[in-house]
Coordinates of C-alpha atoms and ligand atoms in Angstrom, one line a residue:
X19 CA 23.8 -12.6 -4.3
X20 CA 23.2 -9.0 -4.7
X21 CA 21.3 -7.5 -1.4
X22 CA 18.7 -4.4 -1.8
X23 CA 17.0 -2.4 0.3
X24 CA 13.7 -0.9 -0.5
X25 CA 11.6 1.6 0.8
X26 CA 8.4 2.7 1.5
X27 CA 5.5 5.2 2.7
X28 CA 2.3 4.7 1.6
X29 CA -1.1 6.0 2.0
X30 CA -1.8 5.7 5.5
X31 CA 1.1 8.0 7.1
X32 CA 1.8 5.4 9.5
X33 CA 5.7 5.9 8.4
X34 CA 9.1 4.4 6.9
X35 CA 8.4 0.7 6.0
X36 CA 11.8 -0.9 5.0
X37 CA 13.3 -4.1 3.8
X38 CA 16.5 -5.9 3.2
X39 CA 16.2 -8.6 0.8
X40 CA 18.3 -11.4 -1.1
X41 CA 17.4 -11.9 -4.1
X42 CA 18.6 -14.8 -5.8
X43 CA 16.9 -15.3 -9.8
X44 CA 13.2 -15.5 -9.0
X45 CA 13.9 -16.4 -5.4
X46 CA 14.3 -13.9 -2.2
X47 CA 14.9 -13.9 1.2
X48 CA 13.9 -10.8 3.8
X49 CA 17.3 -9.9 5.9
X50 CA 15.5 -7.7 8.7
X51 CA 12.7 -5.3 8.1
X52 CA 11.0 -2.3 10.3
X53 CA 9.1 0.4 10.6
X54 CA 9.3 3.7 11.6
X55 CA 6.5 5.9 12.7
X56 CA 6.9 8.7 11.9
X57 CA 6.1 11.2 14.9
X58 CA 2.3 12.9 14.6
X59 CA 3.4 16.2 14.0
X60 CA 5.1 15.1 10.9
X61 CA 2.2 12.3 9.7
X62 CA -0.3 15.3 10.2
X63 CA 1.8 17.3 7.4
X64 CA 2.0 14.8 5.2
X65 CA -1.7 14.4 5.6
X66 CA -2.0 17.8 4.4
X67 CA -0.1 17.1 1.5
X68 CA -1.9 18.9 -2.1
X69 CA -2.2 22.4 0.4
X70 CA 1.5 22.5 1.2
X71 CA 3.3 25.7 0.1
X72 CA 6.7 24.9 -2.1
X73 CA 8.9 26.0 0.4
X74 CA 7.3 24.2 2.9
X75 CA 7.5 20.9 -0.4
X76 CA 11.2 22.1 0.0
X77 CA 11.6 21.7 3.3
X78 CA 9.7 18.2 3.6
X79 CA 11.6 16.3 0.8
X80 CA 15.3 17.5 2.4
X81 CA 13.4 16.2 5.6
X82 CA 12.0 12.6 5.1
X83 CA 15.3 12.5 2.7
X84 CA 16.8 12.2 6.1
X85 CA 14.5 10.0 7.8
X86 CA 14.6 7.6 5.0
X87 CA 18.6 7.1 5.4
X88 CA 18.0 7.0 8.9
X89 CA 16.1 4.0 8.2
X90 CA 18.0 2.6 5.8
X91 CA 21.0 2.8 8.1
X92 CA 18.7 1.3 11.5
X93 CA 17.7 -2.0 9.1
X94 CA 21.8 -2.1 8.3
X95 CA 22.1 -2.3 11.8
X96 CA 19.9 -4.3 12.5
X97 CA 21.2 -7.5 10.3
X98 CA 24.9 -6.1 11.0
X99 CA 24.9 -5.8 7.6
X100 CA 28.0 -3.2 6.0
X101 CA 26.4 -0.9 3.1
X102 CA 29.2 -1.7 0.8
X103 CA 27.2 -5.0 0.4
X104 CA 23.9 -3.5 -0.7
X105 CA 24.1 -2.7 -4.0
X106 CA 21.2 -0.7 -4.5
X107 CA 18.1 1.1 -2.7
X108 CA 14.7 1.6 -4.0
X109 CA 13.1 4.6 -2.2
X110 CA 9.5 4.8 -3.4
X111 CA 9.5 8.0 -1.4
X112 CA 5.8 9.4 0.0
X113 CA 3.5 10.7 -2.7
X114 CA 2.6 14.3 -1.8
X115 CA 0.2 14.4 -5.1
X116 CA -0.7 11.9 -8.2
X117 CA -3.0 13.4 -10.7
X118 CA -2.5 11.3 -13.7
X119 CA -6.6 12.5 -15.1
X120 CA -5.5 16.0 -14.8
X121 CA -4.6 18.2 -17.7
X122 CA -0.5 18.4 -18.0
X123 CA -1.1 14.5 -15.8
X124 CA 1.1 14.4 -12.7
X125 CA 2.9 12.6 -9.4
X126 CA 5.0 13.8 -7.1
X127 CA 6.7 11.6 -4.3
X128 CA 9.2 13.3 -2.2
X129 CA 12.3 11.9 0.3
X130 CA 15.2 13.4 -1.9
X131 CA 17.3 10.4 -2.7
X132 CA 20.7 12.7 -2.9
X133 CA 20.0 12.6 0.6
X134 CA 20.0 9.0 1.0
X135 CA 22.6 8.0 -1.0
X136 CA 25.1 10.9 0.4
X137 CA 24.2 9.7 4.1
X138 CA 24.5 6.1 2.9
X139 CA 27.1 6.0 -0.1
X140 CA 24.3 3.5 -1.6
X141 CA 23.6 4.2 -5.0
X142 CA 19.5 4.9 -4.8
X143 CA 16.7 4.6 -7.4
X144 CA 13.7 6.8 -7.0
X145 CA 11.1 7.9 -8.7
X146 CA 9.3 5.3 -10.4
X147 CA 6.0 7.1 -11.6
X148 CA 7.1 9.5 -12.8
X149 CA 8.4 7.3 -15.4
X150 CA 5.0 5.6 -16.3
X151 CA 2.9 8.9 -16.1
X152 CA 5.5 10.0 -19.5
X153 CA 5.1 6.6 -21.0
X154 CA 1.5 7.4 -21.2
X155 CA 0.3 5.7 -18.1
X156 CA -1.5 6.2 -15.1
X157 CA 1.6 5.9 -12.9
X158 CA 0.0 3.4 -10.9
X159 CA 0.3 0.5 -9.8
X160 CA 3.7 -0.8 -10.3
X161 CA 3.4 -3.3 -7.6
X162 CA 2.0 -6.2 -10.1
X163 CA 5.8 -6.0 -12.3
X164 CA 6.7 -7.4 -8.6
X165 CA 3.9 -9.7 -8.1
X166 CA 4.4 -11.6 -11.9
X167 CA 8.0 -11.9 -11.4
X168 CA 7.3 -13.9 -8.0
X169 CA 4.2 -15.5 -8.1
X170 CA 2.6 -15.4 -12.1
X171 CA 4.4 -18.6 -12.4
X172 CA 2.1 -20.7 -10.3
X173 CA -2.3 -21.0 -10.6
X174 CA -4.8 -17.9 -10.4
X175 CA -4.1 -16.0 -7.3
X176 CA -5.3 -13.2 -5.8
X177 CA -1.9 -10.6 -4.2
X178 CA -4.6 -8.2 -1.9
X179 CA -2.5 -5.4 -0.1
X180 CA -3.7 -3.6 2.5
X181 CA -2.6 0.0 2.9
X182 CA -4.6 2.5 3.8
X183 CA -5.6 2.5 0.1
X184 CA -6.6 -1.8 -0.7
X185 CA -5.4 -2.8 -4.3
X186 CA -5.0 -6.4 -5.7
X187 CA -3.4 -7.8 -8.7
X188 CA -4.8 -11.2 -10.3
X189 CA -1.8 -13.4 -11.3
X190 CA -1.6 -16.7 -12.9
X191 CA 0.4 -18.9 -15.6
X192 CA -2.1 -18.8 -17.9
X193 CA -3.4 -15.3 -17.4
X194 CA -2.3 -11.7 -18.1
X195 CA -1.7 -9.8 -14.7
X196 CA -4.2 -7.1 -14.0
X197 CA -4.5 -5.1 -11.1
X198 CA -6.8 -2.1 -9.5
X199 CA -7.6 -0.6 -6.3
X200 CA -10.5 -2.1 -5.0
X201 CA -10.8 1.0 -2.3
X202 CA -10.6 1.3 1.2
X203 CA -8.3 -0.1 2.9
X204 CA -7.6 0.9 6.4
X205 CA -7.9 4.6 5.9
X206 CA -11.6 4.8 7.0
X207 CA -11.4 2.5 9.8
X208 CA -7.9 5.0 11.4
X209 CA -10.5 7.6 10.0
X210 CA -13.1 6.4 13.0
X211 CA -10.5 5.9 16.0
X212 CA -8.4 8.7 15.4
X213 CA -11.5 10.6 16.1
X214 CA -13.4 8.0 19.1
X215 CA -10.0 8.6 20.6
X216 CA -9.5 12.5 19.8
X217 CA -6.4 11.8 18.3
X218 CA -4.7 9.4 21.0
X219 CA -5.2 6.5 19.0
X220 CA -4.3 6.4 15.5
X221 CA -6.2 2.6 14.1
X222 CA -7.9 0.0 15.7
X223 CA -4.9 -2.1 17.3
X224 CA -5.7 -6.2 16.1
X225 CA -9.3 -4.8 15.3
X226 CA -10.2 -5.5 18.9
X227 CA -12.8 -2.2 19.0
X228 CA -14.4 -3.5 15.8
X229 CA -15.3 -6.3 17.5
X230 CA -17.5 -4.7 20.6
X231 CA -19.4 -2.9 18.3
X232 CA -22.8 -3.8 15.8
X233 CA -22.2 -3.9 11.9
X234 CA -25.2 -1.7 10.5
X235 CA -25.9 -3.7 7.2
X236 CA -27.5 -1.0 6.0
X237 CA -25.2 1.9 6.2
X238 CA -22.8 -1.2 4.6
X239 CA -25.4 -1.0 1.7
X240 CA -25.0 3.3 1.6
X241 CA -21.4 2.6 1.5
X242 CA -21.6 0.6 -1.4
X243 CA -23.0 2.8 -3.4
X244 CA -19.8 5.1 -4.1
X245 CA -19.5 5.2 -7.9
X246 CA -15.7 4.1 -7.7
X247 CA -17.1 0.7 -6.8
X248 CA -19.2 -0.2 -10.1
X249 CA -16.5 1.4 -12.4
X250 CA -14.9 -1.9 -14.0
X251 CA -10.9 -2.1 -13.6
X252 CA -8.4 -0.7 -14.5
X253 CA -8.9 2.0 -11.4
X254 CA -7.1 3.5 -8.8
X255 CA -8.3 5.8 -6.3
X256 CA -6.7 7.9 -2.7
X257 CA -7.8 8.3 0.3
X258 CA -9.5 11.6 -1.4
X259 CA -12.3 9.7 -2.0
X260 CA -12.3 7.7 0.9
X261 CA -12.4 10.8 3.4
X262 CA -14.9 12.4 6.7
X263 CA -17.5 13.5 4.7
X264 CA -17.8 9.8 3.1
X265 CA -18.1 8.7 6.3
X266 CA -20.1 11.5 7.5
X267 CA -23.0 11.1 4.5
X268 CA -23.9 7.9 5.7
X269 CA -23.5 7.9 9.5
X270 CA -23.9 11.7 10.7
X271 CA -24.0 12.1 14.5
X272 CA -23.6 8.2 14.9
X273 CA -20.5 9.2 14.6
X274 CA -20.2 10.8 17.5
X275 CA -22.9 8.9 19.3
X276 CA -21.7 5.4 18.9
X277 CA -18.5 5.3 17.7
X278 CA -18.1 1.6 18.3
X279 CA -21.0 0.5 16.0
X280 CA -19.6 2.7 13.0
X281 CA -16.3 1.2 13.5
X282 CA -18.0 -2.4 12.9
X283 CA -19.7 -1.4 10.1
X284 CA -16.3 0.6 7.9
X285 CA -14.4 -2.6 9.1
X286 CA -17.0 -5.2 7.7
X287 CA -17.2 -2.9 5.2
X288 CA -13.7 -3.3 4.8
X289 CA -14.0 -6.8 3.9
X290 CA -17.5 -6.4 1.7
X291 CA -16.5 -4.3 -0.7
X292 CA -13.1 -6.3 -1.4
X293 CA -14.7 -9.7 -2.0
X294 CA -17.6 -7.7 -4.0
X295 CA -15.3 -6.2 -6.0
X296 CA -14.0 -10.0 -7.0
X297 CA -17.3 -11.4 -7.1
X298 CA -17.7 -8.2 -10.1
X299 CA -14.5 -7.9 -11.8
X300 CA -12.2 -11.0 -10.8
X301 CA -13.3 -13.6 -14.2
X302 CA -11.0 -16.3 -13.3
X303 CA -11.0 -18.9 -10.8
X304 CA -9.2 -17.8 -8.3
X305 CA -6.7 -20.4 -6.1
X306 CA -5.8 -18.3 -3.2
X307 CA -6.1 -14.8 -1.9
X308 CA -2.5 -13.6 -0.3
X309 CA -3.0 -10.6 1.7
X310 CA -0.1 -8.4 3.3
X311 CA 0.0 -5.3 4.5
X312 CA -0.4 -3.7 7.8
X313 CA -4.4 -4.4 8.0
X314 CA -3.1 -7.9 7.6
X315 CA -3.0 -7.6 11.4
X316 CA -6.3 -6.2 12.3
X317 CA -8.2 -9.6 13.1
X318 CA -11.2 -8.8 12.6
X319 CA -11.0 -7.7 9.0
X320 CA -9.6 -11.0 8.3
X321 CA -11.8 -12.8 9.4
X322 CA -14.9 -10.8 7.9
X323 CA -12.4 -11.4 4.7
X324 CA -11.9 -15.1 5.7
X325 CA -16.1 -15.1 5.3
X326 CA -16.6 -13.4 2.8
X327 CA -14.4 -14.7 0.2
X328 CA -15.4 -18.7 1.3
X329 CA -14.5 -21.0 -0.4
X330 CA -11.3 -19.3 -1.5
X331 CA -8.3 -19.5 1.4
X332 CA -6.6 -16.4 2.2
X333 CA -3.2 -16.1 3.9
X334 CA -0.6 -13.7 4.8
X335 CA 1.8 -13.3 2.7
X336 CA 3.7 -13.7 5.7
X337 CA 3.9 -17.7 5.0
X338 CA 5.7 -17.1 1.3
X339 CA 8.7 -15.6 3.7
X340 CA 7.5 -11.8 3.5
X341 CA 6.7 -10.1 6.4
X342 CA 2.5 -8.4 5.7
X343 CA 4.0 -4.6 6.2
X344 CA 7.4 -5.0 4.9
X345 CA 5.7 -6.6 1.3
X346 CA 5.8 -3.4 -0.6
X347 CA 9.3 -2.3 0.5
X348 CA 10.5 -5.1 -1.3
X349 CA 8.4 -4.8 -4.2
X350 CA 10.2 -1.4 -4.9
X351 CA 13.5 -3.1 -3.5
X352 CA 13.2 -5.6 -6.4
X353 CA 12.3 -2.8 -9.5
X354 CA 15.0 -0.9 -8.1
X355 CA 17.6 -4.0 -8.4
X356 CA 16.1 -4.5 -12.1
X357 CA 16.6 -0.4 -12.7
X358 CA 20.5 -1.1 -11.3
X359 CA 21.0 -4.0 -14.1
X360 CA 18.9 -1.9 -17.0
X361 CA 16.7 -4.4 -17.2
X362 CA 12.4 -3.5 -17.6
X363 CA 11.0 -4.0 -14.7
X364 CA 7.7 -2.3 -15.5
X365 CA 4.2 -4.1 -16.3
X366 CA 2.6 -1.5 -19.4
X367 CA -0.5 -3.4 -19.5
X368 CA -1.8 -2.6 -15.6
X369 CA -1.0 1.1 -16.1
X370 CA -1.8 1.9 -19.8
X371 CA 1.6 2.8 -20.7
X372 CA 2.7 2.5 -24.1
X373 CA 5.3 0.9 -23.9
X374 CA 7.6 -1.8 -21.3
X375 CA 10.1 0.7 -19.5
X376 CA 13.2 0.6 -17.2
X377 CA 11.7 2.8 -14.4
X378 CA 13.1 4.7 -11.7
X379 CA 15.8 7.6 -11.8
X380 CA 19.1 6.5 -10.3
X381 CA 21.2 8.5 -8.0
X382 CA 24.9 6.9 -8.0
X383 CA 26.2 6.0 -4.5
X384 CA 29.9 7.1 -3.4
X385 CA 32.2 8.5 -5.3
Ligands
ADP409 N1 -1.7 -4.0 15.3 C1 -2.5 -3.6 14.2 N2 -3.6 -3.8 13.9 C2 -4.3 -3.7 13.2 N3 -3.7 -2.5 12.6 C3 -2.9 -2.3 12.1 C4 -2.0 -3.0 13.0 N4 -1.1 -2.2 12.4 C5 -1.0 -1.3 11.5 N5 -1.9 -1.9 11.2 C6 -2.9 -0.5 10.3 O1 -1.7 -1.0 8.9 C7 -1.4 0.4 8.5 C8 -0.4 0.6 8.1 O2 -0.4 -0.3 7.0 P1 0.9 -0.1 5.2 O3 0.6 -1.3 5.0 O4 1.6 0.7 6.2 O5 -0.3 1.3 4.9 P2 0.5 2.4 3.7 O6 0.6 1.9 2.7 O7 -0.7 2.8 3.4 O8 1.1 2.9 4.3 C9 -1.6 0.9 9.7 O9 -2.2 3.1 9.5 C10 -2.9 0.9 10.2 O10 -4.2 1.2 10.1
MG410 MG1 2.8 2.6 5.7

């Protein structure tokens, strides 16, 4: 019964999500999980991603490698499990740049795997995305490979992740998995809260702030006019599209004068854009929506989503034994395990790749 660790750092730049997982055939058990927050200064450096110079990127790559290794070590301490019992670490790394549509398609995840392997002694699988790019794909999304393996055999269901960006995979026994980014996840809400609190708060804890304000439905319509929402899948996006300028364009000085209303509105809009994207682009009759990611803790967001998707039930992935914020780390633990076993861990039609590959580069563990 192989044990694997998954390490993930997402677009929110909130920290490292880590999970220790036991896989047995098509079932899994999460033994421990934790998110180690980044210090503010590091989160700010990571957000500057594409603007960093080579010496800074090089240093950040090693520094993050150390942090990933510490996150893995802390996880093992929590689980009272010695490193030698773990057969692989799947490390997604932190995406500094993703440019699948550039003249030379490229993608860059940092968090040096050699450091993680050296500190822990455990083999590390990292650099999942470049292989998909090399095979002609967009380099994303990769989590559907996990979704299909663990949820693909049931009725038609959507797996909705609420990270910085929100993405969905639709799976089911009678259909071919499809996946796309619906648009903003936590990113607009985080941005407004960070503005309101002058950086003292990073997110709207439990959605309390959003509940104090009034939703402006005209602003919701304006936000919805963004062309991204009309593009049919497959499609993916990043924080670049849903940034301060996007919010400023619609709210202008209200961001300063009535921040609670702006927060209430972007929270509603986030749920609205998910539900409307389903209506437009998912032709299947869904039996359930399984949500994951840090956004599950935002109760205001979840109650909007539940209402807007009714009568489809919206349930947290915790019901399936996976802690919400650990979903993507669990997925990368699985993808790494497959790579280590020399087995395909890739659904090429969800990324546009020409053939099914074994994604990831393997760094050996202790000699
Ligand atoms: N208690 C909470 N209440 C509301 N939102 C939360 C809470 N905890 C985490 N979040 C949200 O979840 C985000 C992190 O989610 P995560 O799934 O790690 O996203 P990513 O993959 O983009 O890093 C935070 O930035 C925050 O917006
Ligand atoms: Mg995160």
